[in-house]
PDB file of C-alpha atoms in Angstrom:
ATOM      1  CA  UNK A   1      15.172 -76.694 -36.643  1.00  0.00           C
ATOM      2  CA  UNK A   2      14.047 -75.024 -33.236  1.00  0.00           C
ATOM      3  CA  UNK A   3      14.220 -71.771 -34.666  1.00  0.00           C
ATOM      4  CA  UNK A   4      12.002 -72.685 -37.492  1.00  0.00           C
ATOM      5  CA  UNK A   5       8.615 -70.852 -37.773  1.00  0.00           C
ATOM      6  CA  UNK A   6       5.797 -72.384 -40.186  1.00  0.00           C
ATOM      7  CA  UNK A   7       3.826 -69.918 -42.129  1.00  0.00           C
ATOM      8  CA  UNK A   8       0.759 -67.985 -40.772  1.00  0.00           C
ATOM      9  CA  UNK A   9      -2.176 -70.321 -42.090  1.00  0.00           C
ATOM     10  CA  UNK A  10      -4.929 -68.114 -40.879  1.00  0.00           C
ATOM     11  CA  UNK A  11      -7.693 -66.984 -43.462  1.00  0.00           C
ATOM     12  CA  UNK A  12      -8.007 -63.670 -42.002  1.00  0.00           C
ATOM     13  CA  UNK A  13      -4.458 -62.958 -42.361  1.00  0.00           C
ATOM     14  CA  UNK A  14      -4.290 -64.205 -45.949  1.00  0.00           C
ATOM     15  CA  UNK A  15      -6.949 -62.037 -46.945  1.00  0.00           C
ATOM     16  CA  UNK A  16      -5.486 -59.030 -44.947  1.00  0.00           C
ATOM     17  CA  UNK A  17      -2.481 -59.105 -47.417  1.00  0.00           C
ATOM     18  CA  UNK A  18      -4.831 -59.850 -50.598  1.00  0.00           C
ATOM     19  CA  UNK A  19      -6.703 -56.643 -49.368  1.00  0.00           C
ATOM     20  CA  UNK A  20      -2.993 -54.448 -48.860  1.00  0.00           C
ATOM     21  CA  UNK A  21      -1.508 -55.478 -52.432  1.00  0.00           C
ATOM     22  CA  UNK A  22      -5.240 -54.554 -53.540  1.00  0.00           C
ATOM     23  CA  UNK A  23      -4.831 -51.058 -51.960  1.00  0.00           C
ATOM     24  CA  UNK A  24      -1.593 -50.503 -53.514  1.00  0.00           C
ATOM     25  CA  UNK A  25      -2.675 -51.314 -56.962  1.00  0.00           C
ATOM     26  CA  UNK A  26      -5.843 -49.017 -56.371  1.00  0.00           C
ATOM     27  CA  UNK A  27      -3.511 -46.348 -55.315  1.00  0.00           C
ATOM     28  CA  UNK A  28      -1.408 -46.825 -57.974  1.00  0.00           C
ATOM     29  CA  UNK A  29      -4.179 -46.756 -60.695  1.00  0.00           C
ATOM     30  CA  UNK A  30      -5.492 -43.709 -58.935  1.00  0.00           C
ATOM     31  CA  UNK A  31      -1.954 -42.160 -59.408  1.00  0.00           C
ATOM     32  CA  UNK A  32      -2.231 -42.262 -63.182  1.00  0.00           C
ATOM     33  CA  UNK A  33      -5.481 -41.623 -64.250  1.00  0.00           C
ATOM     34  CA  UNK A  34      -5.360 -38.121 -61.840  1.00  0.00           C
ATOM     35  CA  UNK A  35      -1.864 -37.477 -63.448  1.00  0.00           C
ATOM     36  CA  UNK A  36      -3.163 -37.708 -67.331  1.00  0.00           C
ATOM     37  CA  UNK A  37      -6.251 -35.548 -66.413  1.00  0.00           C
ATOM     38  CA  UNK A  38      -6.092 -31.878 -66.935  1.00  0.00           C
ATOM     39  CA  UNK A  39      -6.553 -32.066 -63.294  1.00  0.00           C
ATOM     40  CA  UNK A  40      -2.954 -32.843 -62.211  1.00  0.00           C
ATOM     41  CA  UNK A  41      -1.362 -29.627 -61.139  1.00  0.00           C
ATOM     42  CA  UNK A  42       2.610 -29.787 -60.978  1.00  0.00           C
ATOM     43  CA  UNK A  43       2.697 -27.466 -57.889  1.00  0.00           C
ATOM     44  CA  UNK A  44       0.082 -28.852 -56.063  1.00  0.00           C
ATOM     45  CA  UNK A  45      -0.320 -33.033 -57.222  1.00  0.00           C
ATOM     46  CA  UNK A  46      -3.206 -33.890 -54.860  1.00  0.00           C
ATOM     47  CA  UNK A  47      -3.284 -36.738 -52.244  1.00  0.00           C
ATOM     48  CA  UNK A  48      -2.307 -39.730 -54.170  1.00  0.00           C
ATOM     49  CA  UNK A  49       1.138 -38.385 -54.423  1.00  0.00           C
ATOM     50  CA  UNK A  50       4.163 -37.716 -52.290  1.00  0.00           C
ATOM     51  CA  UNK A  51       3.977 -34.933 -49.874  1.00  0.00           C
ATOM     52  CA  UNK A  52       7.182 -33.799 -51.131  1.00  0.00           C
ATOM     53  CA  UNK A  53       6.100 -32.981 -54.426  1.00  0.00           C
ATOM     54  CA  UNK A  54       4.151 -29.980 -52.662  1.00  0.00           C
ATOM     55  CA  UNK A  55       6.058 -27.178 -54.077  1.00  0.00           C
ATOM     56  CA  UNK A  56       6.727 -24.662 -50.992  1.00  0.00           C
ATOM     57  CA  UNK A  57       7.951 -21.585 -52.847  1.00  0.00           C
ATOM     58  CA  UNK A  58       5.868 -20.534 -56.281  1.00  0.00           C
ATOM     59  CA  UNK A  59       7.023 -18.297 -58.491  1.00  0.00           C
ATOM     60  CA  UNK A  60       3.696 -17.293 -61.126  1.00  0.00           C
ATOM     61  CA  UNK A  61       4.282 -16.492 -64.694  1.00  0.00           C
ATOM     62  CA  UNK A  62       0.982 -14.956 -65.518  1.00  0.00           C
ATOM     63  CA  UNK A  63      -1.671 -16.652 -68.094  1.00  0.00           C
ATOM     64  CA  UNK A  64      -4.558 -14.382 -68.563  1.00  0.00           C
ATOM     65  CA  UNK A  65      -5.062 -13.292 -65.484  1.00  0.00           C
ATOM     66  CA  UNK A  66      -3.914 -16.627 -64.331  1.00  0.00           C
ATOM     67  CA  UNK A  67      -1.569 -14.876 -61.221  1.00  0.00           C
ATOM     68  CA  UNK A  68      -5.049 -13.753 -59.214  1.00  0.00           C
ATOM     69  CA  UNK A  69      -6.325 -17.320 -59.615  1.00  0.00           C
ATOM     70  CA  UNK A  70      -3.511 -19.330 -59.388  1.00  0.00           C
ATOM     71  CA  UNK A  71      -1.201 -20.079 -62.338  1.00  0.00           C
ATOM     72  CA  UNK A  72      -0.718 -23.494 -62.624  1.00  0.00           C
ATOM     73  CA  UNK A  73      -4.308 -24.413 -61.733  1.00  0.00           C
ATOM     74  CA  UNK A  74      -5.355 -21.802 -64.682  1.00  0.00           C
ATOM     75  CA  UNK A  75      -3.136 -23.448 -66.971  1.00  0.00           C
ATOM     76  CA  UNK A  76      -5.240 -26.999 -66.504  1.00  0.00           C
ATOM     77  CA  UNK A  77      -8.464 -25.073 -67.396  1.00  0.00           C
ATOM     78  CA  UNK A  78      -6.717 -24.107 -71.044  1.00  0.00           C
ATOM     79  CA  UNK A  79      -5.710 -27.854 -71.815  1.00  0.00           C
ATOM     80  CA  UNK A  80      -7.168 -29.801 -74.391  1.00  0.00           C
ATOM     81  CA  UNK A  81      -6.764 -33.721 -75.535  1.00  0.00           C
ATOM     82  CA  UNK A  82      -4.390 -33.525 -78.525  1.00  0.00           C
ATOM     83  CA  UNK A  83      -3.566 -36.116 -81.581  1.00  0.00           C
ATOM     84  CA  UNK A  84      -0.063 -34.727 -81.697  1.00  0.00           C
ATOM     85  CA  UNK A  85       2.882 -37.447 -81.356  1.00  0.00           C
ATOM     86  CA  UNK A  86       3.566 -37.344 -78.182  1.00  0.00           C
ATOM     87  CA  UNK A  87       6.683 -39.606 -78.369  1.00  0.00           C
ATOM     88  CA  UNK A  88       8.080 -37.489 -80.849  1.00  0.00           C
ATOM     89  CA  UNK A  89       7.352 -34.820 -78.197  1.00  0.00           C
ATOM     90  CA  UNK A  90       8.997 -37.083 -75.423  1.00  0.00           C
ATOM     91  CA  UNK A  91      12.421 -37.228 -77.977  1.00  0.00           C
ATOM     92  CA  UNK A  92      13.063 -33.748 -78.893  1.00  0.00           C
ATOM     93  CA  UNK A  93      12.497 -31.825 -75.415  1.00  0.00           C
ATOM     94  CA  UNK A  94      13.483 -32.272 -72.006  1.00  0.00           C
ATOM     95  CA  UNK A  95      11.512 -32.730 -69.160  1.00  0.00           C
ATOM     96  CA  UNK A  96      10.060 -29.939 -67.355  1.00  0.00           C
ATOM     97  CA  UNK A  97       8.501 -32.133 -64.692  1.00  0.00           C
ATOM     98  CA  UNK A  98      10.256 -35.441 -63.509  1.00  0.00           C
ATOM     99  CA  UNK A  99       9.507 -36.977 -60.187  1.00  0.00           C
ATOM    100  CA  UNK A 100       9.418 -40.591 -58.562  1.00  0.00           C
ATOM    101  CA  UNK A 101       7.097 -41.950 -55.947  1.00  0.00           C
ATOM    102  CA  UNK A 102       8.334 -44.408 -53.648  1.00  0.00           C
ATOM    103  CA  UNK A 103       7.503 -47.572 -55.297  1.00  0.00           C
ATOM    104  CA  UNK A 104      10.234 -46.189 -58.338  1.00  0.00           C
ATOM    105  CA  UNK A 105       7.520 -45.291 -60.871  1.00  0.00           C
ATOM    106  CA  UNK A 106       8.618 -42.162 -62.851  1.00  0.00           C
ATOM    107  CA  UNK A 107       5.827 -39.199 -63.799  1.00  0.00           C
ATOM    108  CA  UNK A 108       7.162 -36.835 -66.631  1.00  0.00           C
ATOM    109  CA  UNK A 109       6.219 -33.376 -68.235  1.00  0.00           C
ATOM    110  CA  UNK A 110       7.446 -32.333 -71.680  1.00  0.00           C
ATOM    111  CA  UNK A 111       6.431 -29.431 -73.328  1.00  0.00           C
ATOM    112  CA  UNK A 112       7.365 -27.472 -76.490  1.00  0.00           C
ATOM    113  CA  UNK A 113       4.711 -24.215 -77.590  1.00  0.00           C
ATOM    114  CA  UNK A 114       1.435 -25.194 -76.491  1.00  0.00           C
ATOM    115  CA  UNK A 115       1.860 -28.850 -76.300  1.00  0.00           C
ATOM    116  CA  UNK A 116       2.219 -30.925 -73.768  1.00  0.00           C
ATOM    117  CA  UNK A 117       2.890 -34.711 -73.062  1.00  0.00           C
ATOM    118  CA  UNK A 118       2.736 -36.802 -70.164  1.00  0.00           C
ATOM    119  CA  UNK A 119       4.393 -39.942 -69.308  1.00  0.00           C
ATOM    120  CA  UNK A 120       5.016 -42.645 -66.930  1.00  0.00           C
ATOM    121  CA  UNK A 121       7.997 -44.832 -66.551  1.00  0.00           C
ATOM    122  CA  UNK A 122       7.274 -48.096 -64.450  1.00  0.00           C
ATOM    123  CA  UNK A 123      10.927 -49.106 -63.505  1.00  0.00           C
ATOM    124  CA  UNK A 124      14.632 -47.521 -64.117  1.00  0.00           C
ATOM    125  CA  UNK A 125      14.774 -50.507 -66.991  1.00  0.00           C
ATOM    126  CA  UNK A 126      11.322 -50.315 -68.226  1.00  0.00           C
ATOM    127  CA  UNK A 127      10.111 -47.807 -71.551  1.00  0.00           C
ATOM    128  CA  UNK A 128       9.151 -44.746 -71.008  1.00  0.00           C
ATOM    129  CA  UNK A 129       4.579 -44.601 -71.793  1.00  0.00           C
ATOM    130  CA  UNK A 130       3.181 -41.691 -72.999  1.00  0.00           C
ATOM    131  CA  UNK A 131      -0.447 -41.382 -71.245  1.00  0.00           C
ATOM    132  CA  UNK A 132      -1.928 -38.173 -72.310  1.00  0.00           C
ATOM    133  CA  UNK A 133      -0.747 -35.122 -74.944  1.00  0.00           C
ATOM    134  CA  UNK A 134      -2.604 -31.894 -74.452  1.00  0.00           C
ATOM    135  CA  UNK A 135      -2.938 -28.749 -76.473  1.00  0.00           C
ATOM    136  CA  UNK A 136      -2.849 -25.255 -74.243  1.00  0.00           C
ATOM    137  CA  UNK A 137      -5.407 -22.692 -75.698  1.00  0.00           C
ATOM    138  CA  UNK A 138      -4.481 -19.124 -75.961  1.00  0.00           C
ATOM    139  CA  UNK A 139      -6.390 -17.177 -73.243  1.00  0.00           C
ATOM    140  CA  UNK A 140      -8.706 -13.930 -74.633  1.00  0.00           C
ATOM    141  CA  UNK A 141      -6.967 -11.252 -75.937  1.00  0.00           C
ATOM    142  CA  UNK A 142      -6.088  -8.453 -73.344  1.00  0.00           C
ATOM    143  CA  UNK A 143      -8.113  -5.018 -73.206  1.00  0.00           C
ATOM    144  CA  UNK A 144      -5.737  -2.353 -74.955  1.00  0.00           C
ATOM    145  CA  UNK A 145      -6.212  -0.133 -71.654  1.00  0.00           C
ATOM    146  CA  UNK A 146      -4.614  -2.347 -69.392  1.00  0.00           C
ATOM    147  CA  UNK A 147      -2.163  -0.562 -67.125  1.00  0.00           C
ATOM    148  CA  UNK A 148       1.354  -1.864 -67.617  1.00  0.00           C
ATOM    149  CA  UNK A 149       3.037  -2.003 -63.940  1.00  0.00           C
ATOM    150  CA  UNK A 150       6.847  -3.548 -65.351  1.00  0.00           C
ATOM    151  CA  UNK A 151       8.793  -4.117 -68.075  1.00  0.00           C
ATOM    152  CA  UNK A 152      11.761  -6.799 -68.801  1.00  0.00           C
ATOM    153  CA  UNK A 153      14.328  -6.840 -71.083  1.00  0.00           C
ATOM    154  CA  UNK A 154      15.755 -10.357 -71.381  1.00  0.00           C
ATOM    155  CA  UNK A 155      17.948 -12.738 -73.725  1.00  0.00           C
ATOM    156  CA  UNK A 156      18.348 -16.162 -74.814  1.00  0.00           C
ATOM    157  CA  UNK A 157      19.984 -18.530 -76.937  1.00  0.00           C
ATOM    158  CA  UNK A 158      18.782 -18.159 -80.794  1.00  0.00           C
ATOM    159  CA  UNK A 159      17.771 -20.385 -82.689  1.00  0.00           C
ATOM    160  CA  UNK A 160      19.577 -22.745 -84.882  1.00  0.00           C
ATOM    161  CA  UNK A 161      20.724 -20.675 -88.120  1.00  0.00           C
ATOM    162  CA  UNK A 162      20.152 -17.987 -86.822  1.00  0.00           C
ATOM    163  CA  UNK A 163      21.443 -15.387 -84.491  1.00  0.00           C
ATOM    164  CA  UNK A 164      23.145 -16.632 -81.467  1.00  0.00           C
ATOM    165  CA  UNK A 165      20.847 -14.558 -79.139  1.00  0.00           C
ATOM    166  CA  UNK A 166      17.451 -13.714 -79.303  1.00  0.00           C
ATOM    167  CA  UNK A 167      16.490 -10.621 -77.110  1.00  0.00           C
ATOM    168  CA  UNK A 168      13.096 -10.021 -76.001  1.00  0.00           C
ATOM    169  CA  UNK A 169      10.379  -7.784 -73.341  1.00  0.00           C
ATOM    170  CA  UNK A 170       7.842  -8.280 -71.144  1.00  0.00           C
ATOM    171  CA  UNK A 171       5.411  -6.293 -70.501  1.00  0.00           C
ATOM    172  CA  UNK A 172       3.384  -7.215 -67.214  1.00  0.00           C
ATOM    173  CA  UNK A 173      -0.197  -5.725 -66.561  1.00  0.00           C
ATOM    174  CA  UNK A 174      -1.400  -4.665 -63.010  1.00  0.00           C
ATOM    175  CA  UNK A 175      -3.869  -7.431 -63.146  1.00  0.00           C
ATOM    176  CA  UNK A 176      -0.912  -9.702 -63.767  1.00  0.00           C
ATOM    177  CA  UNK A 177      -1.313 -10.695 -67.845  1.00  0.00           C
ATOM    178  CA  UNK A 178       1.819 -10.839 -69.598  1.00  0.00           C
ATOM    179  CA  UNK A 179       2.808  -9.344 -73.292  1.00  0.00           C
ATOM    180  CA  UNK A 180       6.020 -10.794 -75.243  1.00  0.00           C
ATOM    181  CA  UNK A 181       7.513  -8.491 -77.857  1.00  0.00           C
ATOM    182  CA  UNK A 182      10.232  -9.472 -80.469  1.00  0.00           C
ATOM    183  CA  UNK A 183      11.953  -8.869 -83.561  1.00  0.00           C
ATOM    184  CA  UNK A 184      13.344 -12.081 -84.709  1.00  0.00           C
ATOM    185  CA  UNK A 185      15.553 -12.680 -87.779  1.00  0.00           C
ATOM    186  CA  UNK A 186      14.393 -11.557 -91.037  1.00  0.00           C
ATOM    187  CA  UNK A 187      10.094 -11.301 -89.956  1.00  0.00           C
ATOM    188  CA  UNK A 188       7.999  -8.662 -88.185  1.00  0.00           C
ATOM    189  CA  UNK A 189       7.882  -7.522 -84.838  1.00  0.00           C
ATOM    190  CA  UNK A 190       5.775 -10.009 -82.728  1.00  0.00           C
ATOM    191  CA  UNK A 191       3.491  -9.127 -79.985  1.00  0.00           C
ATOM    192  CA  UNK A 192       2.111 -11.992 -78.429  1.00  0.00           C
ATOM    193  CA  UNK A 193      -0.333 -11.918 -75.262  1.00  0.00           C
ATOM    194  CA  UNK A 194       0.271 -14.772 -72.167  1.00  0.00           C
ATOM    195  CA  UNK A 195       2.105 -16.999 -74.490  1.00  0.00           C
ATOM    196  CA  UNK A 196       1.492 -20.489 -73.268  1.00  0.00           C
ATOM    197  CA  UNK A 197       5.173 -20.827 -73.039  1.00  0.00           C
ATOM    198  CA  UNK A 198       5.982 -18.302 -70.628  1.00  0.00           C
ATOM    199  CA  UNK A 199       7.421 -20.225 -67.947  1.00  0.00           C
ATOM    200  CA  UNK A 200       9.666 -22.208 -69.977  1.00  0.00           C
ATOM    201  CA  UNK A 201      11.234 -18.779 -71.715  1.00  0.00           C
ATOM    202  CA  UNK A 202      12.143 -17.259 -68.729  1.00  0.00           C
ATOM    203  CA  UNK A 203      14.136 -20.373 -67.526  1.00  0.00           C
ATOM    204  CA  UNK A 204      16.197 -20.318 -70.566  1.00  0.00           C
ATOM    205  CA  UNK A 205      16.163 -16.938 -70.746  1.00  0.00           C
ATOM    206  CA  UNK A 206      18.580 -14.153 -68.717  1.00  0.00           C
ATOM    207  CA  UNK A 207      17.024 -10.859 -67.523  1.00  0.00           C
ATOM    208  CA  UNK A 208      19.079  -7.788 -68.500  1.00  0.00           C
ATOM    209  CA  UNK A 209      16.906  -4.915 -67.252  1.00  0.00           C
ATOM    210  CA  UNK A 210      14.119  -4.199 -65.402  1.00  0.00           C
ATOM    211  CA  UNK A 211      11.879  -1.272 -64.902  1.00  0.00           C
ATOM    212  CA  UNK A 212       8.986  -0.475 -62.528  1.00  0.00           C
ATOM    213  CA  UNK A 213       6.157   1.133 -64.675  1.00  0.00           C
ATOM    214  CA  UNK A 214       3.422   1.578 -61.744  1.00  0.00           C
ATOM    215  CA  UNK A 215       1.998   5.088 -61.832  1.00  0.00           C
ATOM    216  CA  UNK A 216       3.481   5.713 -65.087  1.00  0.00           C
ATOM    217  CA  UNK A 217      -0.191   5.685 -67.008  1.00  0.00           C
ATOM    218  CA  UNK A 218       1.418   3.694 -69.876  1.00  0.00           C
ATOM    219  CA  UNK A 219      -0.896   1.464 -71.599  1.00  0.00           C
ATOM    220  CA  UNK A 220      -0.579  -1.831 -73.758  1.00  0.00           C
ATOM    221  CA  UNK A 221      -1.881   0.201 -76.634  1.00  0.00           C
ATOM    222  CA  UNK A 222       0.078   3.287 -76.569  1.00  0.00           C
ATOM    223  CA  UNK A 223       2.871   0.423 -76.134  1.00  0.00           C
ATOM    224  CA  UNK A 224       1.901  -1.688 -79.011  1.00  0.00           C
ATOM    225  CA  UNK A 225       2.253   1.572 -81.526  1.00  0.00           C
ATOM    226  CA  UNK A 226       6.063   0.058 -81.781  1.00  0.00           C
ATOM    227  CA  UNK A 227       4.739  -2.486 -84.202  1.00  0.00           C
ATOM    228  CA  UNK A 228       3.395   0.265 -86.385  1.00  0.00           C
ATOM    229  CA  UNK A 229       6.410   2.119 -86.393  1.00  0.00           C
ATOM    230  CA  UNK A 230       7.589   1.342 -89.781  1.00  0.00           C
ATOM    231  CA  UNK A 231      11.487   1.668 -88.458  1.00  0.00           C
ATOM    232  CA  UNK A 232      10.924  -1.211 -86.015  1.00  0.00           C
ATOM    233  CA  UNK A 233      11.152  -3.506 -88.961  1.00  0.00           C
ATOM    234  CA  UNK A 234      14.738  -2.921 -89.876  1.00  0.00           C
ATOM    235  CA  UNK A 235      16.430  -2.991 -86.105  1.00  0.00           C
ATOM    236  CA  UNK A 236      18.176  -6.144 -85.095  1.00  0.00           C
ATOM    237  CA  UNK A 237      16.737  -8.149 -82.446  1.00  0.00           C
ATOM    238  CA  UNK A 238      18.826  -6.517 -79.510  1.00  0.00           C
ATOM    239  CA  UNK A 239      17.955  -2.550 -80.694  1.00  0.00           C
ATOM    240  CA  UNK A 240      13.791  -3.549 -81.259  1.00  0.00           C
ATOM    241  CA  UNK A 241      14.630  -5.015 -77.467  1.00  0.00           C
ATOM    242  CA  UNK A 242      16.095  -1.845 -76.389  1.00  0.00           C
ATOM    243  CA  UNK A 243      13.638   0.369 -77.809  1.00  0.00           C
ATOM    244  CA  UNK A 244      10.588  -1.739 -76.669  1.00  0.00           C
ATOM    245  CA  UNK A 245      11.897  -1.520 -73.294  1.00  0.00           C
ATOM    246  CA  UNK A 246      12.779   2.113 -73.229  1.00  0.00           C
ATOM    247  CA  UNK A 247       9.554   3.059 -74.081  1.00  0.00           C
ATOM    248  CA  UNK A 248       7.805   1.680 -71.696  1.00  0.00           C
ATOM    249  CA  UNK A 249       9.958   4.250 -69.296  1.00  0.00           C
ATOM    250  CA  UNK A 250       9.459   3.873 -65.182  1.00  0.00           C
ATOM    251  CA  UNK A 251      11.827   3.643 -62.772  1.00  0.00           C
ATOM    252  CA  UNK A 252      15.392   1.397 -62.813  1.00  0.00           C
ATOM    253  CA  UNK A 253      15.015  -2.068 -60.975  1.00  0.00           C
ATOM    254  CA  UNK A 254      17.558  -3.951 -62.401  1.00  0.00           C
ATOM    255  CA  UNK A 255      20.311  -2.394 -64.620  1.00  0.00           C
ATOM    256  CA  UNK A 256      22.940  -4.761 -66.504  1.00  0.00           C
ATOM    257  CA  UNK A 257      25.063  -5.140 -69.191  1.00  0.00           C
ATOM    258  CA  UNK A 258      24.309  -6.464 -72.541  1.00  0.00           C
ATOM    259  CA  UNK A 259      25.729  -9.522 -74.478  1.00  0.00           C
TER     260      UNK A 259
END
């Protein structure tokens, strides 16, 4: 009974706490309207998240010339607001962004193509909200005189029905722009310019070759002439690969074997 202490009556302490459990639901209201916005930037959240979540190594997989003004950031500018069902979104992908702040709230990423959803999960036990879906909008198309400075050959898992792997190049641009060319079962050659995407296909993706095409003069239109070629159409995926790469020439970087 000695030991007991009554509780702190005092106004000014009362209203101390009312004003602390205020600042934490500001800060938490802050948290989520800043991480729906376009201007939420995985690599760099802002202050009203965890230091942590600073990422200290970057790695930029260009978008337009998104790699001279900083990739992610670029990416933001290219959202917009999108009807698409986001929960379907949420079910069928898995999350390319998934961190906790201290209080145990969840902030998620998903993204398949050029869409992207956004969600928050409030407790370990609680559903999963979907607070934003955006659409990415394909950057300008690229000037055909562009300088090509590398070129990878990679591979990936194929589709379902289809071939088991999908082999594909990259061309990158001195200015940092990024060109995707494919054959793909039964359909054309594709060429497509800063796909939206990018990042995501080169983490399920494994590099095979890689050549250094600086001072080599080639161009993305003397490159492109492959989808003219009226030869291209009948190679398998892994020969258009080959070819695509090859002509692209430049110097050996990486050299391995194919699957």
């Amino acid at each position: 009974r000695e030991l007991f202490v009554p509780p702190i009556e005092k106004e000014a302490y009362i209203k101390k706490l009312q004003a602390l459990v205020e600042e934490e639901r500001q800060v938490q209201a802050n948290r989520k309207e800043h991480f729906f916005s376009k201007e939420f930037i995985p690599s760099a959240p802002g202050p009203f998240f965890p230091s942590a979540w600073r990422s200290r190594f970057s790695m930029h997989f260009a978008r337009g010339s998104s790699v001279a003004v900083g990739g992610h950031e670029a990416r933001g500018r290219q959202l917009d607001p999108s009807e698409a069902d986001g929960a379907e979104l949420v079910r069928s992908t898995k999350a390319v962004f998934d961190r906790a702040t201290e209080d145990g709230v969840r902030f998620r990423i998903y993204r398949r193509g050029s869409l992207e959803a956004r969600t928050v999960q409030e407790a370990k036990d609680s559903d999963e909200v979907v607070g934003a879906v955006f659409e990415a909008r394909p950057p300008p198309a690229l000037a055909g005189h562009h300088l090509v400075s590398k070129a990878t050959e990679l591979v990936r898992s194929g589709e379902v029905g289809g071939p088991a792997y999908q082999y594909f190049v990259v061309y990158e641009t001195d200015l940092g722009d990024e060109v995707v060319t494919q054959r793909s079962s039964a359909s054309q050659p594709s060429w497509e310019e800063n796909p939206v995407d990018m990042e995501e296909r080169y983490e399920s993706a494994r590099v095979l070759r890689v050549a250094d095409c600086a001072g080599t003069g080639v161009t993305l239109d003397s490159l492109k002439g492959i989808l003219d070629d009226p030869t291209s159409a009948s190679l398998s995926s892994r020969r258009y690969a080959q070819r695509a790469f090859e002509q692209a020439g430049g110097v050996p970087v990486v050299s391995g074997g194919h699957l």
